[in-house]
Structure formats: C-alpha cells, structure tokens
mmCIF file of C-alpha atoms in Angstrom:
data_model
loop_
_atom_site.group_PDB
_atom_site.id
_atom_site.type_symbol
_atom_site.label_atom_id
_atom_site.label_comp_id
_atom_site.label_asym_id
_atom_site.label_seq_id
_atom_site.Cartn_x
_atom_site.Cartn_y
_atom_site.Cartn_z
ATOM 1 C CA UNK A 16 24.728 -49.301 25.960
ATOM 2 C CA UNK A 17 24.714 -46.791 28.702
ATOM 3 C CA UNK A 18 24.604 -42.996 27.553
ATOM 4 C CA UNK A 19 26.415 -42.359 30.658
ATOM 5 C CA UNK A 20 30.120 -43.638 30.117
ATOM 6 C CA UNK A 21 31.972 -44.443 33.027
ATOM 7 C CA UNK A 22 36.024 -45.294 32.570
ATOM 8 C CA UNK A 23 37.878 -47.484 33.854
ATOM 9 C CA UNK A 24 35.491 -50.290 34.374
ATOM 10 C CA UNK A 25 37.780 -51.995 36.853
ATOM 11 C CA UNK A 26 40.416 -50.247 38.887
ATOM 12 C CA UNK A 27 42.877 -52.067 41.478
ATOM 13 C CA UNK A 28 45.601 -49.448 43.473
ATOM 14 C CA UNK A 29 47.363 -49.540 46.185
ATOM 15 C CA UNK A 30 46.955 -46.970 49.293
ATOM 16 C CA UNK A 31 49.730 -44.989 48.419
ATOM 17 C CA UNK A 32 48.436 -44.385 44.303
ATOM 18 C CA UNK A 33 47.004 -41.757 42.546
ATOM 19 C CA UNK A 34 44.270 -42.064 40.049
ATOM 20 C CA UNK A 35 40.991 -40.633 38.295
ATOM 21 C CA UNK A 36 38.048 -42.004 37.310
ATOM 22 C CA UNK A 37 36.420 -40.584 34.412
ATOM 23 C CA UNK A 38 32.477 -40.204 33.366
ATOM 24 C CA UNK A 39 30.820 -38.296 30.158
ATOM 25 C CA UNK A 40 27.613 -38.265 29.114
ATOM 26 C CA UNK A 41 26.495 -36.176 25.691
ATOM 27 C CA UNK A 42 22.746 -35.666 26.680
ATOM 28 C CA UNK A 43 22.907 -32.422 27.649
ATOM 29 C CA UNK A 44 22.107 -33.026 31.210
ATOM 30 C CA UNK A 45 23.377 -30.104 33.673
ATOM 31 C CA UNK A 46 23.588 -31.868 36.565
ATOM 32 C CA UNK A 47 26.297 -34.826 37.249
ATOM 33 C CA UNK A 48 26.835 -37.136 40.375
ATOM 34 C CA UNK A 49 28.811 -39.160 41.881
ATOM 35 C CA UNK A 50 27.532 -42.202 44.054
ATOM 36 C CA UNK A 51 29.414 -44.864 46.478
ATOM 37 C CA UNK A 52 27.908 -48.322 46.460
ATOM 38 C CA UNK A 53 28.668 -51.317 48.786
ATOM 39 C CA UNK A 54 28.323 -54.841 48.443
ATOM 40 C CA UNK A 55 24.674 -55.757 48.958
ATOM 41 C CA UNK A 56 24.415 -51.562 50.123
ATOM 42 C CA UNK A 57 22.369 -48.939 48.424
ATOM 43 C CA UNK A 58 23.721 -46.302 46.190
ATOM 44 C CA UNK A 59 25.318 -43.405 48.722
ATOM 45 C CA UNK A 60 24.893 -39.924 47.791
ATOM 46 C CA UNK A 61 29.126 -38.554 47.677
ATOM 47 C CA UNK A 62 28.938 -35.149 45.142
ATOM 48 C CA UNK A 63 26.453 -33.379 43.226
ATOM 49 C CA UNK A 64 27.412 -30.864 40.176
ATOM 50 C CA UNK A 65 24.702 -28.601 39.014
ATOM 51 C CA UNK A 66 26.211 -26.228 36.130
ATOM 52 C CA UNK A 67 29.580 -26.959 36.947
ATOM 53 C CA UNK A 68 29.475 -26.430 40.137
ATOM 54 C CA UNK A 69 29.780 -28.228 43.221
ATOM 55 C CA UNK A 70 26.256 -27.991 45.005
ATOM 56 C CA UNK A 71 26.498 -31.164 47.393
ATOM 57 C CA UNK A 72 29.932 -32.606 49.367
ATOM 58 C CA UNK A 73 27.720 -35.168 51.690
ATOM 59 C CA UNK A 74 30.918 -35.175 54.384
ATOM 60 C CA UNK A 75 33.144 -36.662 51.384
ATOM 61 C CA UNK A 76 37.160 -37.435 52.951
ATOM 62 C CA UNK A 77 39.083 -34.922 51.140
ATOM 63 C CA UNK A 78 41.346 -37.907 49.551
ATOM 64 C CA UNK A 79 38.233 -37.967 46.932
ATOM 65 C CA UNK A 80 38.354 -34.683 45.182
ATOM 66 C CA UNK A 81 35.640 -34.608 42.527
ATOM 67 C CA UNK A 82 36.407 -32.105 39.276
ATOM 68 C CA UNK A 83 33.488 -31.497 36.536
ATOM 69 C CA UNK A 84 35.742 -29.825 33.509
ATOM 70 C CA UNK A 85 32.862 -28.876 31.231
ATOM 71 C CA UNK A 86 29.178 -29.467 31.159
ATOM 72 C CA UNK A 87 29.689 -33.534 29.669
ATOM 73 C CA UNK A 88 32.368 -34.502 31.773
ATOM 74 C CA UNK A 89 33.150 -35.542 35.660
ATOM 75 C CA UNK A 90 35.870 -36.485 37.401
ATOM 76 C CA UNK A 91 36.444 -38.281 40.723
ATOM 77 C CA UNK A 92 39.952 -38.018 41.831
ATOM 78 C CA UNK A 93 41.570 -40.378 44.171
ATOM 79 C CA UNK A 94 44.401 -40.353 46.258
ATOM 80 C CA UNK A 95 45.723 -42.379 49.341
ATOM 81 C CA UNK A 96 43.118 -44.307 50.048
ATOM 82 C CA UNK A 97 41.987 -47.152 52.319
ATOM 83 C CA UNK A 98 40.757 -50.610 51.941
ATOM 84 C CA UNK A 99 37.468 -49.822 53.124
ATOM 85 C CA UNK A 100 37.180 -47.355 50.249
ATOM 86 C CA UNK A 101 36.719 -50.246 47.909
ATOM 87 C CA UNK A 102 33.295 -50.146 46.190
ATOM 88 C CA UNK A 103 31.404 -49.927 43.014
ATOM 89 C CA UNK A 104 31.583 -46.083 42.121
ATOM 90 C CA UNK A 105 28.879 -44.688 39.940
ATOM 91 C CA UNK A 106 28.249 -41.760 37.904
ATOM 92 C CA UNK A 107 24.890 -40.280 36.951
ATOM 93 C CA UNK A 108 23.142 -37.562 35.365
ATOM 94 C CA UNK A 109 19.829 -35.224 35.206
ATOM 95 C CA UNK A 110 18.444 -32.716 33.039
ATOM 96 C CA UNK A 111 19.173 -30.596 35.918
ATOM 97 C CA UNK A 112 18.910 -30.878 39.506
ATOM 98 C CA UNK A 113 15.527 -30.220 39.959
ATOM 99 C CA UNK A 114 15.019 -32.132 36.647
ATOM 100 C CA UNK A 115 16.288 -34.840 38.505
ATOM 101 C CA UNK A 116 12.650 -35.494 40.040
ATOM 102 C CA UNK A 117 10.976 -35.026 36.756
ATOM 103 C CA UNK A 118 12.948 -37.895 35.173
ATOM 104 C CA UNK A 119 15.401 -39.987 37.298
ATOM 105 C CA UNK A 120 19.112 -40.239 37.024
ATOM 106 C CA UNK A 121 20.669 -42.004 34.316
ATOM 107 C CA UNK A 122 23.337 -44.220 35.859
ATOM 108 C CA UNK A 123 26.728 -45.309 33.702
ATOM 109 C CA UNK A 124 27.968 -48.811 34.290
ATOM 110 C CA UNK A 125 30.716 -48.061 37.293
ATOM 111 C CA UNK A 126 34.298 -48.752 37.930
ATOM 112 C CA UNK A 127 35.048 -51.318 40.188
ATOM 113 C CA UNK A 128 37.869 -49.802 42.904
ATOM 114 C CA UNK A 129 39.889 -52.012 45.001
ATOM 115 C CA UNK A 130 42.444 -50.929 46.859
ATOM 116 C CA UNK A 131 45.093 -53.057 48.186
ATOM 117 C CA UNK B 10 16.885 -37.583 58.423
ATOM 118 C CA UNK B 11 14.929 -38.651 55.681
ATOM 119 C CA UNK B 12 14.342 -42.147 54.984
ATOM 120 C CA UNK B 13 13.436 -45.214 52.480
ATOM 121 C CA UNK B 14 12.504 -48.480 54.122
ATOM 122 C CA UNK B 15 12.213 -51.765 51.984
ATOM 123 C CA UNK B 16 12.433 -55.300 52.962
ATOM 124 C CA UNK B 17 15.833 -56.511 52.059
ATOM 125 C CA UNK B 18 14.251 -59.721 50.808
ATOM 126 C CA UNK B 19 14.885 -62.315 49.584
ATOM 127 C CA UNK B 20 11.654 -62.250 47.939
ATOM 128 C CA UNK B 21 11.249 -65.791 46.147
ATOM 129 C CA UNK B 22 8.492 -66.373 43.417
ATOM 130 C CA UNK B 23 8.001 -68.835 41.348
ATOM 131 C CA UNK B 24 8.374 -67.939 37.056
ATOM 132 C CA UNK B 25 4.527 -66.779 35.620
ATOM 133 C CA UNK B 26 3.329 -65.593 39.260
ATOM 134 C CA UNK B 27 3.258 -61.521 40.260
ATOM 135 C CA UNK B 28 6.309 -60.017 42.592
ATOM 136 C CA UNK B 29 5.053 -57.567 44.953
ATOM 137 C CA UNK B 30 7.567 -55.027 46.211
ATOM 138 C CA UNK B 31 6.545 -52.442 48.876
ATOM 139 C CA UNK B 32 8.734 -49.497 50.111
ATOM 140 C CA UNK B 33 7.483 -46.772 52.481
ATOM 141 C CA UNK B 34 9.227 -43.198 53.072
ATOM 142 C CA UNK B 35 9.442 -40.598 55.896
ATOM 143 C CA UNK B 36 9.748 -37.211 53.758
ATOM 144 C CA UNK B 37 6.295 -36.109 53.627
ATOM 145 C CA UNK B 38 7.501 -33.363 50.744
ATOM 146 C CA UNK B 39 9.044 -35.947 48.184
ATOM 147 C CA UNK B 40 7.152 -35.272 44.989
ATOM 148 C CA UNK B 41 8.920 -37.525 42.635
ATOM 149 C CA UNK B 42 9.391 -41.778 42.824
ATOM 150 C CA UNK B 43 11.267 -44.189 40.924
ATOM 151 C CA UNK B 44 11.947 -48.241 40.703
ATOM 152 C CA UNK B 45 15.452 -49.096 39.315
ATOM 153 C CA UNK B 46 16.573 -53.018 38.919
ATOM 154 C CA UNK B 47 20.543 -53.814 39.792
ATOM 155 C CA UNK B 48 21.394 -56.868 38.477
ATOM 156 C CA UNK B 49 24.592 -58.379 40.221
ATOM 157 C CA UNK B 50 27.775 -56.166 39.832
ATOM 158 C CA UNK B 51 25.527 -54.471 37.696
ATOM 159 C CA UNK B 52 24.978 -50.476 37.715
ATOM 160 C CA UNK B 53 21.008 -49.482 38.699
ATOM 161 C CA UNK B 54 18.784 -48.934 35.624
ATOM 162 C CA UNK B 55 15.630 -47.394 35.849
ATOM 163 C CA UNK B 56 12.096 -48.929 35.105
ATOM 164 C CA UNK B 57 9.641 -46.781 36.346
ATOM 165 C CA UNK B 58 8.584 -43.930 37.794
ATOM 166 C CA UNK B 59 5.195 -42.154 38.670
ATOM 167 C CA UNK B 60 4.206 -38.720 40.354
ATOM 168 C CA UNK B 61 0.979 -39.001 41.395
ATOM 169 C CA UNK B 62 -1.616 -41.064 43.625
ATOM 170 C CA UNK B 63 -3.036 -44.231 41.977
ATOM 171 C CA UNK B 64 -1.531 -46.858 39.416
ATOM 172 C CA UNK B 65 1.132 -46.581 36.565
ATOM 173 C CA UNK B 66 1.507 -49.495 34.280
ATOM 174 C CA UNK B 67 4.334 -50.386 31.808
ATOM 175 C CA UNK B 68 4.082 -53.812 30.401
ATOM 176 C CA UNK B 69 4.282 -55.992 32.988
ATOM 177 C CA UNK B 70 5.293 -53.441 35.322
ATOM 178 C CA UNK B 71 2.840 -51.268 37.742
ATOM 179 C CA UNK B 72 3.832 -48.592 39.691
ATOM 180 C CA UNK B 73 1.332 -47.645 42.607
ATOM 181 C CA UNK B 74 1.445 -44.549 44.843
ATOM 182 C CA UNK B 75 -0.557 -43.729 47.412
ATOM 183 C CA UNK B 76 0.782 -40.273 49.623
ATOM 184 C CA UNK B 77 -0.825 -40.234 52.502
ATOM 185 C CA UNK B 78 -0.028 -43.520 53.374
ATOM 186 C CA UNK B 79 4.079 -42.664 51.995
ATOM 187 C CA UNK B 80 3.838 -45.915 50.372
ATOM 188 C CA UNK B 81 5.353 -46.534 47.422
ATOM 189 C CA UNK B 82 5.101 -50.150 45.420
ATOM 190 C CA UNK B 83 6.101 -52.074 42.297
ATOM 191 C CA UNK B 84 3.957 -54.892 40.688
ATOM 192 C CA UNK B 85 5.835 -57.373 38.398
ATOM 193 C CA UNK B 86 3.248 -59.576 36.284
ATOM 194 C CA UNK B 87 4.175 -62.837 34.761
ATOM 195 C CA UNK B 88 7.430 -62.666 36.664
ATOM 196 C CA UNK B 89 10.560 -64.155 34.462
ATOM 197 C CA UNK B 90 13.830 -65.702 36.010
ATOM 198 C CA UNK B 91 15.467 -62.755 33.381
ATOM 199 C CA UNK B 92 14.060 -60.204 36.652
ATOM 200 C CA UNK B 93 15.847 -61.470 38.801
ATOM 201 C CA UNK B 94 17.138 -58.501 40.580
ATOM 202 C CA UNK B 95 17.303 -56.029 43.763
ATOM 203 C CA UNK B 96 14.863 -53.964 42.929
ATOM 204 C CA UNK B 97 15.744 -50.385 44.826
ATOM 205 C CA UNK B 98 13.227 -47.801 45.069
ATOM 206 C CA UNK B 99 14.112 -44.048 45.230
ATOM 207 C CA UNK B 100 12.292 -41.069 46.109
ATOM 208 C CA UNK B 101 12.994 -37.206 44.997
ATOM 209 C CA UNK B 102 12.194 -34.118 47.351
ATOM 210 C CA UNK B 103 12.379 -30.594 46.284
ATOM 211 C CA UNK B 104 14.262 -27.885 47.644
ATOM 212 C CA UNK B 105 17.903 -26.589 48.240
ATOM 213 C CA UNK B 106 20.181 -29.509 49.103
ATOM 214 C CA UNK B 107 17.779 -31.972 49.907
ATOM 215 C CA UNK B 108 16.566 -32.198 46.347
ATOM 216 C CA UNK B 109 18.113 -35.445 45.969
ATOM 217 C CA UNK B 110 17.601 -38.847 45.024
ATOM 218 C CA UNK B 111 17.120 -41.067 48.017
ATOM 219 C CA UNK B 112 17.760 -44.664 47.662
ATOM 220 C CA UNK B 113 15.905 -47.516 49.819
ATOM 221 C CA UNK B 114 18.388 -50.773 50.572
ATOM 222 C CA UNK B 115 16.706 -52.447 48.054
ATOM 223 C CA UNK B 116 14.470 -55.974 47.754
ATOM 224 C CA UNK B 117 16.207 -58.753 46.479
ATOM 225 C CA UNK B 118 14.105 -60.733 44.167
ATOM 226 C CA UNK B 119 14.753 -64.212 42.808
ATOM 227 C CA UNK B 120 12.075 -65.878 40.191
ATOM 228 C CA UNK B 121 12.319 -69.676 39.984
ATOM 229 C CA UNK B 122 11.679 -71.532 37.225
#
C-alpha cells in the first residue's frame, strides 16, 4: 500500500460539477504536489506546497484551485471543467522541497477524472 | 527550458536477457536522478536513484550516471515479463522554482516470455 493516499480513486463529472479530490500522507513530508498525467504522457508538474504554502502554480486554469489544510493533507479543487481535463491526477510528497532531490517523491495511487 | 529525452520505446526483450534504458538531460545543474516504473493505469513508483558519476546497483537493477555526458541510464538484469513497464526517468535541479522533479516521456518496455 501506498503511504500517500489519494481519494476518490475514480471520479466521473460533468462540466458544470463541483468536486475535490483529496490526498494525505502521515510521513511527515513538508512538501506536497500535485501532478497531471495523460494517456501514454509523462507526469506534468500543476502545484507545489512547501510548508503550506503555495510555492509553484505552473500556469494552472484557475477552475483547479489547489488547498493544503495542514501539513498531511492536499486538496485539488475542481470546478467547471472540460473534457480535455480528463486525466490521471496524482499526488506526491517530499521531505521537503529541496529534500525532494535527496530522496524522490512518493507518489499515491491517483484518481481517475473524466469529465463528461 | 529544461529537458528529459528518452526513447518512447517500445523496447522488446525477451524474459532472462538485460533491458537497457538510456535518457539524456539538458540542465547542466541537476544534482539529483531517479528511475520510477508505471505499470498501466498504474501511479509511478520509484526504483532507483543515484547522485553521483559511476554505477548504482540494486538487485537486478543498475543505475549509471555519467555528468558530463548528461546521460542518465537504467540496467535491468534477468529481465521478467512481471517488469513490464514504462520506465520514466526524472531528474532534480536545485534552486528557487526550478527545484523540481522533471519527468522524461518515458520508455515503454515489454519482456516476452
């Protein structure tokens, strides 16, 4: 089992929805992030948390809106969005950021969006 | 704009022979590289890493490094069907926002029985 827990694992909505998605990890890492990934695409960089705070936007559309409560848990909050939005979303963590060269990211398992 | 170049693959090999997977990168200040393996719908999981010049091994895995060439590869040894996998390689710089982890497209990798 992943120590990064990503929720829901599937997610279908429709362009006019709201909805979350949900990660928490309990290993004390300090730095959280949020990646895009395609079909047959590499992992895409979308926000960075460092301490809580927002230290990357990579030119995200504001109907993502990414929210890190506390130190364990991140948020990614969605609202009218398009087909082509539909991906594999991922969640991952670091000791810190600059940890994050010392020992990788730690990835959870995804939700699967599709919007219709 | 800093990049991670792979072959997309797929690379074919057949079960008991050694996968070779290359990747090259264009930041000459990344410090910090790293193999994951995504299985199909999968989420990326990470087998190695390694810092410095030369050769890391890990069971069957070897990681190799060589910076001044920006070349970056992964050795599997006595491949299995069970790694069959796109195998993405990822590369860390240092420094402000840029100290991020950069994925390649990833090699696809299929081991026949």
């Amino acid at each position: 089992d992943t120590e990064v827990t990503q929720t829901p694992k599937h997610l279908v909505m429709g362009m006019t929805n709201k909805k979350s998605l949900k990660c928490e990890q309990h290993m004390g890492h300090r730095a959280m992030y949020w990646y895009k990934q395609k079909a047959k695409k590499p992992p895409e960089l979308m926000f960075v948390y460092s301490y809580e705070k927002l230290s990357i936007n990579e030119s995200v559309p504001s109907r993502f809106s990414p929210e890190c409560p506390n130190s364990s848990l991140l948020n990614l909050h969605l609202h009218a969005l398009q087909p082509e939005d539909s991906a594999l979303y991922l969640c991952a963590s670091s000791q810190d950021k600059s940890q994050g060269g010392n020992y990788g990211y730690t990835f959870g398992s995804g939700t699967r969006l599709t919007v219709v | 704009q800093k990049e991670v170049e792979q072959n997309s693959g797929p690379l074919s090999v057949p079960e008991g022979a050694i996968a070779s997977l290359n990747c090259t990168y264009s930041d000459r200040g990344s410090q910090s590289f790293f193999w994951y393996r995504q299985y199909s719908g999968k989420s990326p999981e990470l087998i190695m890493s390694i810092y410095s010049n030369g050769d890391k091994e890990d069971g069957r895995f070897t990681a190799q490094l060589n910076k001044a060439s920006q070349y970056v590869s992964l050795l599997i040894r006595d491949s299995q069907p069970s790694d069959s996998a796109t195998y993405l390689c990822a590369v860390h710089g240092y420094g402000g926002s840029q100290g991020n982890l950069i994925f390649g497209k990833g090699t696809k990798l299929s081991v026949k029985p």
